[in-house]
PDB file of N, CA and C in Angstrom:
ATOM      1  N   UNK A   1     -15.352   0.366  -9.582  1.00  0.00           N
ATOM      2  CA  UNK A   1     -15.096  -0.375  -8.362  1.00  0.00           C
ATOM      3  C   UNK A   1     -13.663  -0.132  -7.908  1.00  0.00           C
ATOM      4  N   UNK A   2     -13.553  -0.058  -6.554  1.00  0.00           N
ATOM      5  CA  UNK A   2     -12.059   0.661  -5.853  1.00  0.00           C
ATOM      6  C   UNK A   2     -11.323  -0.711  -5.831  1.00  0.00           C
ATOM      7  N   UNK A   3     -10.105  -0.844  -6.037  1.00  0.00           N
ATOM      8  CA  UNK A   3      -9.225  -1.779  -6.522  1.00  0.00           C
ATOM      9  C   UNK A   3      -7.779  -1.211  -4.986  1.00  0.00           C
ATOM     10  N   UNK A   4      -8.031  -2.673  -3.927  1.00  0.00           N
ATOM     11  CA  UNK A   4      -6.995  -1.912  -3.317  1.00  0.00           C
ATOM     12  C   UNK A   4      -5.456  -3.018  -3.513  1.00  0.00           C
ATOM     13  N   UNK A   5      -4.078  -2.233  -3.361  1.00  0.00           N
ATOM     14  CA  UNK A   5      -2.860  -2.404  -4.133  1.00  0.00           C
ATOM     15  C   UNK A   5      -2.434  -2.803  -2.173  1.00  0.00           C
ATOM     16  N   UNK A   6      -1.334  -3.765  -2.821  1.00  0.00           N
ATOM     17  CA  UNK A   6      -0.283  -4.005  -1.420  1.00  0.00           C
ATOM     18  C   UNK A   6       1.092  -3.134  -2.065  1.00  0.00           C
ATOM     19  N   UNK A   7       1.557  -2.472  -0.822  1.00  0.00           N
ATOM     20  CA  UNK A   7       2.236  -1.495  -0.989  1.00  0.00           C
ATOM     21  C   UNK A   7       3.921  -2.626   0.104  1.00  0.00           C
ATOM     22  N   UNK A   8       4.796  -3.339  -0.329  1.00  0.00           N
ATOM     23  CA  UNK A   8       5.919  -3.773   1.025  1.00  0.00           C
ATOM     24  C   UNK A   8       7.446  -3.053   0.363  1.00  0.00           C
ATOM     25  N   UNK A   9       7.897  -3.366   1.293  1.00  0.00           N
ATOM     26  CA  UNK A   9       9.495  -2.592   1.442  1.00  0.00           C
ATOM     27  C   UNK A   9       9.351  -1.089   1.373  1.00  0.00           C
ATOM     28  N   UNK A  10       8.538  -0.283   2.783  1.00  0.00           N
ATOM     29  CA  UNK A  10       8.392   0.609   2.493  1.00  0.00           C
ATOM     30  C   UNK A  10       9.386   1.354   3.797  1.00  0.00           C
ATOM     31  N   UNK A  11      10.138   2.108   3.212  1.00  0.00           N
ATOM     32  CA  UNK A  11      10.678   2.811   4.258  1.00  0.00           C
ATOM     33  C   UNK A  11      10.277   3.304   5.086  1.00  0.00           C
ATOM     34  N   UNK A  12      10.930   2.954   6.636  1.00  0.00           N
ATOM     35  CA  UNK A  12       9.960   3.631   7.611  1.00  0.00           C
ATOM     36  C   UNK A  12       9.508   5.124   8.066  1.00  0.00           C
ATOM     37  N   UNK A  13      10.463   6.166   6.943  1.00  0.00           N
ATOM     38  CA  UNK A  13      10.119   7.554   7.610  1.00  0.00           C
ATOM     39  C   UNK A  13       8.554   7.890   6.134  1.00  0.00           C
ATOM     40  N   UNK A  14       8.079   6.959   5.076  1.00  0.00           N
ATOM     41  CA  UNK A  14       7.106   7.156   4.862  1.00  0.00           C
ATOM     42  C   UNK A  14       6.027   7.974   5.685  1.00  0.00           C
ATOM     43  N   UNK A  15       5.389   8.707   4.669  1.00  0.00           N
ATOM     44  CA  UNK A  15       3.843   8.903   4.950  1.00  0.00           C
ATOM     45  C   UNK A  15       2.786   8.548   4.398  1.00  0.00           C
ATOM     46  N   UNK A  16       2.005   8.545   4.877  1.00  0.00           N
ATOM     47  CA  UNK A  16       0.442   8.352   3.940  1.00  0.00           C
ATOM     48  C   UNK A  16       0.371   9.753   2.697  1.00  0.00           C
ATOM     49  N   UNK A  17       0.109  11.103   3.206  1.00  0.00           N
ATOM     50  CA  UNK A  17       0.615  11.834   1.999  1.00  0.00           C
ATOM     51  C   UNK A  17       1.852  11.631   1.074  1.00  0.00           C
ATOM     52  N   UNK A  18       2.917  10.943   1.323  1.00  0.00           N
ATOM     53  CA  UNK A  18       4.384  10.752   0.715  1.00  0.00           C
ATOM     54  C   UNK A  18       3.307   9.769  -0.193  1.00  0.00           C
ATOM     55  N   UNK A  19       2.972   8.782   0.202  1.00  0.00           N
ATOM     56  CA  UNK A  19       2.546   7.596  -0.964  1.00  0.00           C
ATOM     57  C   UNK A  19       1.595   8.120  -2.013  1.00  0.00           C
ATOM     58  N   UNK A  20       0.142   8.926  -1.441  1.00  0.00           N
ATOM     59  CA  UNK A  20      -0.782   9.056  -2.064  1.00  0.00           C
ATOM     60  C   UNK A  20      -0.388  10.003  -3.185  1.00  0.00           C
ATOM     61  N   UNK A  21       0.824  11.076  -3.363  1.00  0.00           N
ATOM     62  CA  UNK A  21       1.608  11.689  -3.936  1.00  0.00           C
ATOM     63  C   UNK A  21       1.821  11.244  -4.797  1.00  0.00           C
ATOM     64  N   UNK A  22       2.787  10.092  -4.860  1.00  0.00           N
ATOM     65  CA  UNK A  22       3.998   8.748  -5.825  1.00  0.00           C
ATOM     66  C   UNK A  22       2.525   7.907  -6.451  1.00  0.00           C
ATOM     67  N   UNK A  23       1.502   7.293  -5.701  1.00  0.00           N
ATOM     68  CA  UNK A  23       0.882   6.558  -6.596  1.00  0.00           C
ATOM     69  C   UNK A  23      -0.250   7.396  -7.640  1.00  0.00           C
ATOM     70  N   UNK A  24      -0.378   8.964  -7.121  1.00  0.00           N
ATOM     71  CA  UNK A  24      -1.212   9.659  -8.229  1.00  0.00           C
ATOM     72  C   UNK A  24      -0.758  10.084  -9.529  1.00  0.00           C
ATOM     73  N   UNK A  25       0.225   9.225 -10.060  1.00  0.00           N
ATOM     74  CA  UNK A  25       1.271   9.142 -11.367  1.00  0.00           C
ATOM     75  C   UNK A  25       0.245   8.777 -12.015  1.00  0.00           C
ATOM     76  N   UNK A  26      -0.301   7.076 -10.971  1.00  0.00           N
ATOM     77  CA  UNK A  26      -1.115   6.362 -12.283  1.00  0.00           C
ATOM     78  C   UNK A  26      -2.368   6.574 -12.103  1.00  0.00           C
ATOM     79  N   UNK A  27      -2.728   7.701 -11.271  1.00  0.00           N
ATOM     80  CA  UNK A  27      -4.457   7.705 -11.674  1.00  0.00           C
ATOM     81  C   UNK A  27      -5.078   8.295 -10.193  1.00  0.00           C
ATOM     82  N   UNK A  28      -6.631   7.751 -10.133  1.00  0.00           N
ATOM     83  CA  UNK A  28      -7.003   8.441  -8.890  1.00  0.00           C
ATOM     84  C   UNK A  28      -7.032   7.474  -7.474  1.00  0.00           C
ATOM     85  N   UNK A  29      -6.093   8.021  -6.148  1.00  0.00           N
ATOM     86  CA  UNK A  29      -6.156   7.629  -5.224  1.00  0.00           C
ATOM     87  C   UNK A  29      -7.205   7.868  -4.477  1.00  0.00           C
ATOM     88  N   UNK A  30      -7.695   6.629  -4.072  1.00  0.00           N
ATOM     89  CA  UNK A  30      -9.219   7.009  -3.027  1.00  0.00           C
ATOM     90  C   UNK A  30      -8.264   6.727  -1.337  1.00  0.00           C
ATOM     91  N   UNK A  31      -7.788   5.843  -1.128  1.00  0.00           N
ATOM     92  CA  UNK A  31      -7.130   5.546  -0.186  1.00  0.00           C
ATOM     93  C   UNK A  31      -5.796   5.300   0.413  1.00  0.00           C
ATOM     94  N   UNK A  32      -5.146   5.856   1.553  1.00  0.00           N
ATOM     95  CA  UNK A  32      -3.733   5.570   1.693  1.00  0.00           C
ATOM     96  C   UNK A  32      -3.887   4.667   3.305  1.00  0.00           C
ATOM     97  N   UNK A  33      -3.389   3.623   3.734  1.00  0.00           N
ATOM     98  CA  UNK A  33      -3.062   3.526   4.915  1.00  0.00           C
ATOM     99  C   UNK A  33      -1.566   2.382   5.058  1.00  0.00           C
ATOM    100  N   UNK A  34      -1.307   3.314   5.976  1.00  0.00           N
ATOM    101  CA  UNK A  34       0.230   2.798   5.844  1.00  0.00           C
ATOM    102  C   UNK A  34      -0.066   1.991   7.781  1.00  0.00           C
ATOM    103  N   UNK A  35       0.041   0.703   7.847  1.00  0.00           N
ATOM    104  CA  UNK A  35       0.560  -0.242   8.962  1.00  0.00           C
ATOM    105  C   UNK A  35       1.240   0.177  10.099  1.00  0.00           C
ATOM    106  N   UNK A  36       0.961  -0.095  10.971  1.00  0.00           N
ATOM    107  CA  UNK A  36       1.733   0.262  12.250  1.00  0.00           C
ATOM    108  C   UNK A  36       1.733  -0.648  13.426  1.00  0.00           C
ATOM    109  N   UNK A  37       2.649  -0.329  14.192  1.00  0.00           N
ATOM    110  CA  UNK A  37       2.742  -1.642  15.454  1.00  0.00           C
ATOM    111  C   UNK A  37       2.312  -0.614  16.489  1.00  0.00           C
ATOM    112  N   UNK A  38       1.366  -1.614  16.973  1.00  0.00           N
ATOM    113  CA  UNK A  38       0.207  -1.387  18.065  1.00  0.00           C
ATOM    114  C   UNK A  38       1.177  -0.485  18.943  1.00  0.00           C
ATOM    115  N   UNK A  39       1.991  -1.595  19.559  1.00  0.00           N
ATOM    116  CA  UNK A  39       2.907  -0.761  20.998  1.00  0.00           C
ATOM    117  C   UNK A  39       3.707   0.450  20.520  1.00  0.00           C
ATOM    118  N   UNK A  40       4.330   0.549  19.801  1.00  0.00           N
ATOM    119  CA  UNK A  40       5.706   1.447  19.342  1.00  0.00           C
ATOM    120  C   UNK A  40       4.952   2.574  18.415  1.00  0.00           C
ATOM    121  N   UNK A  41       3.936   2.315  17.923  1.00  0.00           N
ATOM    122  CA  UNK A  41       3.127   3.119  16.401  1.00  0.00           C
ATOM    123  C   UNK A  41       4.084   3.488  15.545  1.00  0.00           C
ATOM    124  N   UNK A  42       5.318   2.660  15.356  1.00  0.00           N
ATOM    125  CA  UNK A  42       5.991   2.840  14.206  1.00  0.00           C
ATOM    126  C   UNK A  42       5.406   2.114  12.882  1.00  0.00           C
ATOM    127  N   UNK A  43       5.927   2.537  11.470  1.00  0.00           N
ATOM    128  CA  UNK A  43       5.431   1.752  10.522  1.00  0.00           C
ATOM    129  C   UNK A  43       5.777   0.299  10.464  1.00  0.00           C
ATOM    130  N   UNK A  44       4.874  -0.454  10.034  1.00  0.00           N
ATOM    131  CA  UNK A  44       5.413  -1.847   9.905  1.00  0.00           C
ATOM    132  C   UNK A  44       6.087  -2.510   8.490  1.00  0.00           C
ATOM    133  N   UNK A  45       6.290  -0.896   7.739  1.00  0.00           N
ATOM    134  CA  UNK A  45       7.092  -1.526   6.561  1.00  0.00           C
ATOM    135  C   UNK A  45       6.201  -1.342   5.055  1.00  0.00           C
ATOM    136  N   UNK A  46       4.710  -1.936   5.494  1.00  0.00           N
ATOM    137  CA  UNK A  46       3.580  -2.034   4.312  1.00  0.00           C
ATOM    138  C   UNK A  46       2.278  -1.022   4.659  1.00  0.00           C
ATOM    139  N   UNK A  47       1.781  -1.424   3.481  1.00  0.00           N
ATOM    140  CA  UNK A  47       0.737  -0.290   3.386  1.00  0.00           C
ATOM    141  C   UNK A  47      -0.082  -0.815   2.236  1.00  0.00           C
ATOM    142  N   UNK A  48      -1.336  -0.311   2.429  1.00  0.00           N
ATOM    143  CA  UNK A  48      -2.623  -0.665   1.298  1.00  0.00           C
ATOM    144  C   UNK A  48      -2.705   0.441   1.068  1.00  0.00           C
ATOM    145  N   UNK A  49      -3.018   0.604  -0.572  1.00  0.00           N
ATOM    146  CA  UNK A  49      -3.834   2.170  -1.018  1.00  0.00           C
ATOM    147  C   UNK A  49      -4.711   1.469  -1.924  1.00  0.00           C
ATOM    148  N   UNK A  50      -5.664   2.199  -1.976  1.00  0.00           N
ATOM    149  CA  UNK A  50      -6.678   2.050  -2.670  1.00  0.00           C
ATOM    150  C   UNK A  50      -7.057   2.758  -3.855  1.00  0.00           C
ATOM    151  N   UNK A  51      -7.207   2.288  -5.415  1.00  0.00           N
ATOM    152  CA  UNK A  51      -7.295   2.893  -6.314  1.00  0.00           C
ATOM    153  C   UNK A  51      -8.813   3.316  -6.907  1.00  0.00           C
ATOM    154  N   UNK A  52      -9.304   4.310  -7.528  1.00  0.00           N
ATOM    155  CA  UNK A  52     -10.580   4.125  -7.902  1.00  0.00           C
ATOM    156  C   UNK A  52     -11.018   3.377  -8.736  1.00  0.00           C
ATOM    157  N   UNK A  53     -10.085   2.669  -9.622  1.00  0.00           N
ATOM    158  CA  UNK A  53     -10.673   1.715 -10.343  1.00  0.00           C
ATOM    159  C   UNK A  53      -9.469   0.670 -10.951  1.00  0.00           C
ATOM    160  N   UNK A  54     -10.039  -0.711 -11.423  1.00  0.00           N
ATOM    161  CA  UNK A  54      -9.352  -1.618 -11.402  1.00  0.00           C
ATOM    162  C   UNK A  54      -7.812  -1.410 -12.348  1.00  0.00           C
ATOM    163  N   UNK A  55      -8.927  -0.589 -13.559  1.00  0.00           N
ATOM    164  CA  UNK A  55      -7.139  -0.379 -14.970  1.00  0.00           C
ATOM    165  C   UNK A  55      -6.028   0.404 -14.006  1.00  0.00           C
ATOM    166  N   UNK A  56      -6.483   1.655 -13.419  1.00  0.00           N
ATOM    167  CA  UNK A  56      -5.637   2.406 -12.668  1.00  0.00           C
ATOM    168  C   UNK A  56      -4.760   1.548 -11.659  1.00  0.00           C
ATOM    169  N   UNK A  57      -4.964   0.558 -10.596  1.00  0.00           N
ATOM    170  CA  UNK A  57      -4.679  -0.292  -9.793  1.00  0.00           C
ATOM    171  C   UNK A  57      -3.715  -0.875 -10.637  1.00  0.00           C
ATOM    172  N   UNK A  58      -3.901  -1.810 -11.861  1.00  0.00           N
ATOM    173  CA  UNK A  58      -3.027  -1.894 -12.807  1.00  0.00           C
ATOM    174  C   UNK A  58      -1.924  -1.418 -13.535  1.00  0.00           C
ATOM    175  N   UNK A  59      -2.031   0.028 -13.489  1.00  0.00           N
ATOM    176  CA  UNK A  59      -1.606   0.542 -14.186  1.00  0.00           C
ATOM    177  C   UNK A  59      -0.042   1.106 -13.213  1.00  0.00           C
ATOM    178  N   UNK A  60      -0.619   1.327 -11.854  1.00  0.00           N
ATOM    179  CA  UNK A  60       0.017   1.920 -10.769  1.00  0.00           C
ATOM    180  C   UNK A  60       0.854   0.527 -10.240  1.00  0.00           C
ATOM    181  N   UNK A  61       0.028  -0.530 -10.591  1.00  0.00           N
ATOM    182  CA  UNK A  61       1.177  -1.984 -10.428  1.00  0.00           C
ATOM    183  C   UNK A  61       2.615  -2.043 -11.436  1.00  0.00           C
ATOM    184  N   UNK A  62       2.205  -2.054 -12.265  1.00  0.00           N
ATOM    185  CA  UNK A  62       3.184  -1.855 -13.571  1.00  0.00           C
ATOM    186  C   UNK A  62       3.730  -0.845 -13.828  1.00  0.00           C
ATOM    187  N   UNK A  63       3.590   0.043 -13.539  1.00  0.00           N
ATOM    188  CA  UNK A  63       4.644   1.589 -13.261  1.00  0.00           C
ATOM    189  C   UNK A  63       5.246   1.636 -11.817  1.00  0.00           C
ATOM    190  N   UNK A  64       4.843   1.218 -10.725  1.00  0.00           N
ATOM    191  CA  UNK A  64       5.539   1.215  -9.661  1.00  0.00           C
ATOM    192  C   UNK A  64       6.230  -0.283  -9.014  1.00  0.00           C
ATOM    193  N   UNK A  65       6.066  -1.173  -9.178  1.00  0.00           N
ATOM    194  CA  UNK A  65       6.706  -2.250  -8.759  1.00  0.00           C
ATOM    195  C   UNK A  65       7.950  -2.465  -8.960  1.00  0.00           C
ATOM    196  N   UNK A  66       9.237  -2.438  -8.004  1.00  0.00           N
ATOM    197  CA  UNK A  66      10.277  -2.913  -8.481  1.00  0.00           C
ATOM    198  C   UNK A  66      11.085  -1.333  -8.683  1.00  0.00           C
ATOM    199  N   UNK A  67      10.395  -0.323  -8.454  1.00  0.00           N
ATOM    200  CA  UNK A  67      10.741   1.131  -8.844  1.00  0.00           C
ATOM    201  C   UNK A  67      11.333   1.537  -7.560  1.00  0.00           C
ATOM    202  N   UNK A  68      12.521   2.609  -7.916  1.00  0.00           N
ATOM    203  CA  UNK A  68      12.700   3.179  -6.578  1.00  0.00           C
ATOM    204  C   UNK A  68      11.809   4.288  -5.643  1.00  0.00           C
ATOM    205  N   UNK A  69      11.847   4.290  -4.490  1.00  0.00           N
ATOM    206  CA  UNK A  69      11.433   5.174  -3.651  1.00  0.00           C
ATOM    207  C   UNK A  69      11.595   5.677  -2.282  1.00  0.00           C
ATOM    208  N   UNK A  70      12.041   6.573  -2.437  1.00  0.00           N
ATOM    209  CA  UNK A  70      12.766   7.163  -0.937  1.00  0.00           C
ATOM    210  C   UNK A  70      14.041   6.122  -0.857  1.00  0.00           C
ATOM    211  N   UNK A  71      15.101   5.838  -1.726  1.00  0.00           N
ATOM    212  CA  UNK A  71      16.061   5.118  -1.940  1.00  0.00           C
ATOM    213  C   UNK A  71      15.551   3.644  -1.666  1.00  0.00           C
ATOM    214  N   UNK A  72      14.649   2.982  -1.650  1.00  0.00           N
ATOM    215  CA  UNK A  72      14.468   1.547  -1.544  1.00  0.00           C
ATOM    216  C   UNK A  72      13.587   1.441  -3.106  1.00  0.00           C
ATOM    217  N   UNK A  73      13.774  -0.178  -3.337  1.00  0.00           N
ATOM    218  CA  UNK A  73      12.521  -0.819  -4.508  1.00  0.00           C
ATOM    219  C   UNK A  73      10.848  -1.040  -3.714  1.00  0.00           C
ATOM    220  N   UNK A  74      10.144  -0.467  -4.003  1.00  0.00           N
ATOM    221  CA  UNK A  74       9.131  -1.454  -3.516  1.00  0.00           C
ATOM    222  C   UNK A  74       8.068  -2.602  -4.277  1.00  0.00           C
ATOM    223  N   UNK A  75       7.801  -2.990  -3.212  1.00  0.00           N
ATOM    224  CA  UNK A  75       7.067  -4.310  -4.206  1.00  0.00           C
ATOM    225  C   UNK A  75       5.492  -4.164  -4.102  1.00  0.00           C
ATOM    226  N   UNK A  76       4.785  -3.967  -5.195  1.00  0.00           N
ATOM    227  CA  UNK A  76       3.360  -3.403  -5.768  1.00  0.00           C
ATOM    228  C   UNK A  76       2.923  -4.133  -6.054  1.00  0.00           C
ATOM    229  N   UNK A  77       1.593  -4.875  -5.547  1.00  0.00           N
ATOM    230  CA  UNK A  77       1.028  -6.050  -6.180  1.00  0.00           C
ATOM    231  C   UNK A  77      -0.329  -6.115  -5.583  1.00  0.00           C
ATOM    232  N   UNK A  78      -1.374  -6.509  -6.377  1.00  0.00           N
ATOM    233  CA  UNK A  78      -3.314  -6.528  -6.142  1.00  0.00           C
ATOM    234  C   UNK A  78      -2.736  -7.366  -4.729  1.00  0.00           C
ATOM    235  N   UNK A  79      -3.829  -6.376  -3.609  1.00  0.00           N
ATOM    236  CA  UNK A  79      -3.672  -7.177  -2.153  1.00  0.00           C
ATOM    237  C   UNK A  79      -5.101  -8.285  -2.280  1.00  0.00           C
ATOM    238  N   UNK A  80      -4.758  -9.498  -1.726  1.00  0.00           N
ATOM    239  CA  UNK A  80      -5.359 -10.342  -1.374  1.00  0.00           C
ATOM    240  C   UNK A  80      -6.200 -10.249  -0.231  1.00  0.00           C
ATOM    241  N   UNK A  81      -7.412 -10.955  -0.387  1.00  0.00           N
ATOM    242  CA  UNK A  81      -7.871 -11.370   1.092  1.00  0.00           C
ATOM    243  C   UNK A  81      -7.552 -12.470   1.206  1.00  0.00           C
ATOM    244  N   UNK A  82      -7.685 -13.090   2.952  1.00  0.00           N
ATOM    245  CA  UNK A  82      -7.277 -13.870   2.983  1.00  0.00           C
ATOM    246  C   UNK A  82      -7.947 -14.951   3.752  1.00  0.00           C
ATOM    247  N   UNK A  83      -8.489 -16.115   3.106  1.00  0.00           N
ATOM    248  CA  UNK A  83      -9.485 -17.045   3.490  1.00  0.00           C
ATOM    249  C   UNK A  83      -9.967 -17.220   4.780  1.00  0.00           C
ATOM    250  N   UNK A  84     -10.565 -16.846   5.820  1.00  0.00           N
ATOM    251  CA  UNK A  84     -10.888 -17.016   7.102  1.00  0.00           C
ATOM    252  C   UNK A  84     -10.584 -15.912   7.770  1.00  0.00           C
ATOM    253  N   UNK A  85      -9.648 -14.868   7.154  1.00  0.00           N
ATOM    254  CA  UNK A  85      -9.387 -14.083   7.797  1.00  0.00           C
ATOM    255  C   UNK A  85     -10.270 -12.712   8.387  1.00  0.00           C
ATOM    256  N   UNK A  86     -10.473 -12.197   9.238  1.00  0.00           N
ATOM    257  CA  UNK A  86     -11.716 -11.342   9.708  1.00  0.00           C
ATOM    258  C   UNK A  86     -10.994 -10.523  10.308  1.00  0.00           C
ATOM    259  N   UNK A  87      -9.929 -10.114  10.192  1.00  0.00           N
ATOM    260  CA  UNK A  87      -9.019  -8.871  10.306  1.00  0.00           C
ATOM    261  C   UNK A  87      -9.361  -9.202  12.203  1.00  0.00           C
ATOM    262  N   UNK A  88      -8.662  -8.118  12.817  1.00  0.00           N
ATOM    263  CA  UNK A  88      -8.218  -7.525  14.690  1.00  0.00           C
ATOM    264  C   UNK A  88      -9.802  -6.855  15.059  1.00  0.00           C
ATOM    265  N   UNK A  89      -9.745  -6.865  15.947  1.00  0.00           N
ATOM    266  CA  UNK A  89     -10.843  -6.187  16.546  1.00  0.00           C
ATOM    267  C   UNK A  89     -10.382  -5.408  17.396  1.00  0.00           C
ATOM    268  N   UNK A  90     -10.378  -3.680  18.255  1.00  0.00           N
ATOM    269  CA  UNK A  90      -9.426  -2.759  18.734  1.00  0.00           C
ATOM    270  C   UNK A  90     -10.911  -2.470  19.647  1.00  0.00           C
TER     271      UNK A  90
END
């Protein structure tokens, strides 16, 4: 089962290949999407990736959290849903 990770304090000249790169340390990436603002389509900082399975998700928490990247720390942690929430509609 795919296990997806909250990815924050992410520098804004990130990529989706830059991440999926850094998190295939701990295992197999199924997914990268990095946030953006509607008007500007700059990054908004965060990003979800998605792991193929839960130990890996784990594993990529505890090897990357708090670690540097592209000169910042970022902060790695199991993303939540969030009670009522039903995401944007585009």
């Amino acid at each position: 089962m795919n296990t997806k990770i909250y990815v924050g304090n992410l520098p804004f000249q990130t990529t989706e290949p830059d991440l999926k790169t850094h998190f295939s340390q701990a295992g197999d990436v199924v997914s990268v999407k990095i946030l953006k603002d509607h008007q500007t389509g700059h990054s908004r900082g965060f990003a979800f990736v998605e792991m193929s399975t839960r130990r890996e998700a784990q594993k990529a928490i505890s090897m990357l959290n708090k670690r540097g990247f592209m000169e910042k720390e970022l902060l790695v942690k199991e993303a939540r849903v969030r009670p009522g929430f039903r995401g944007r509609r585009y």
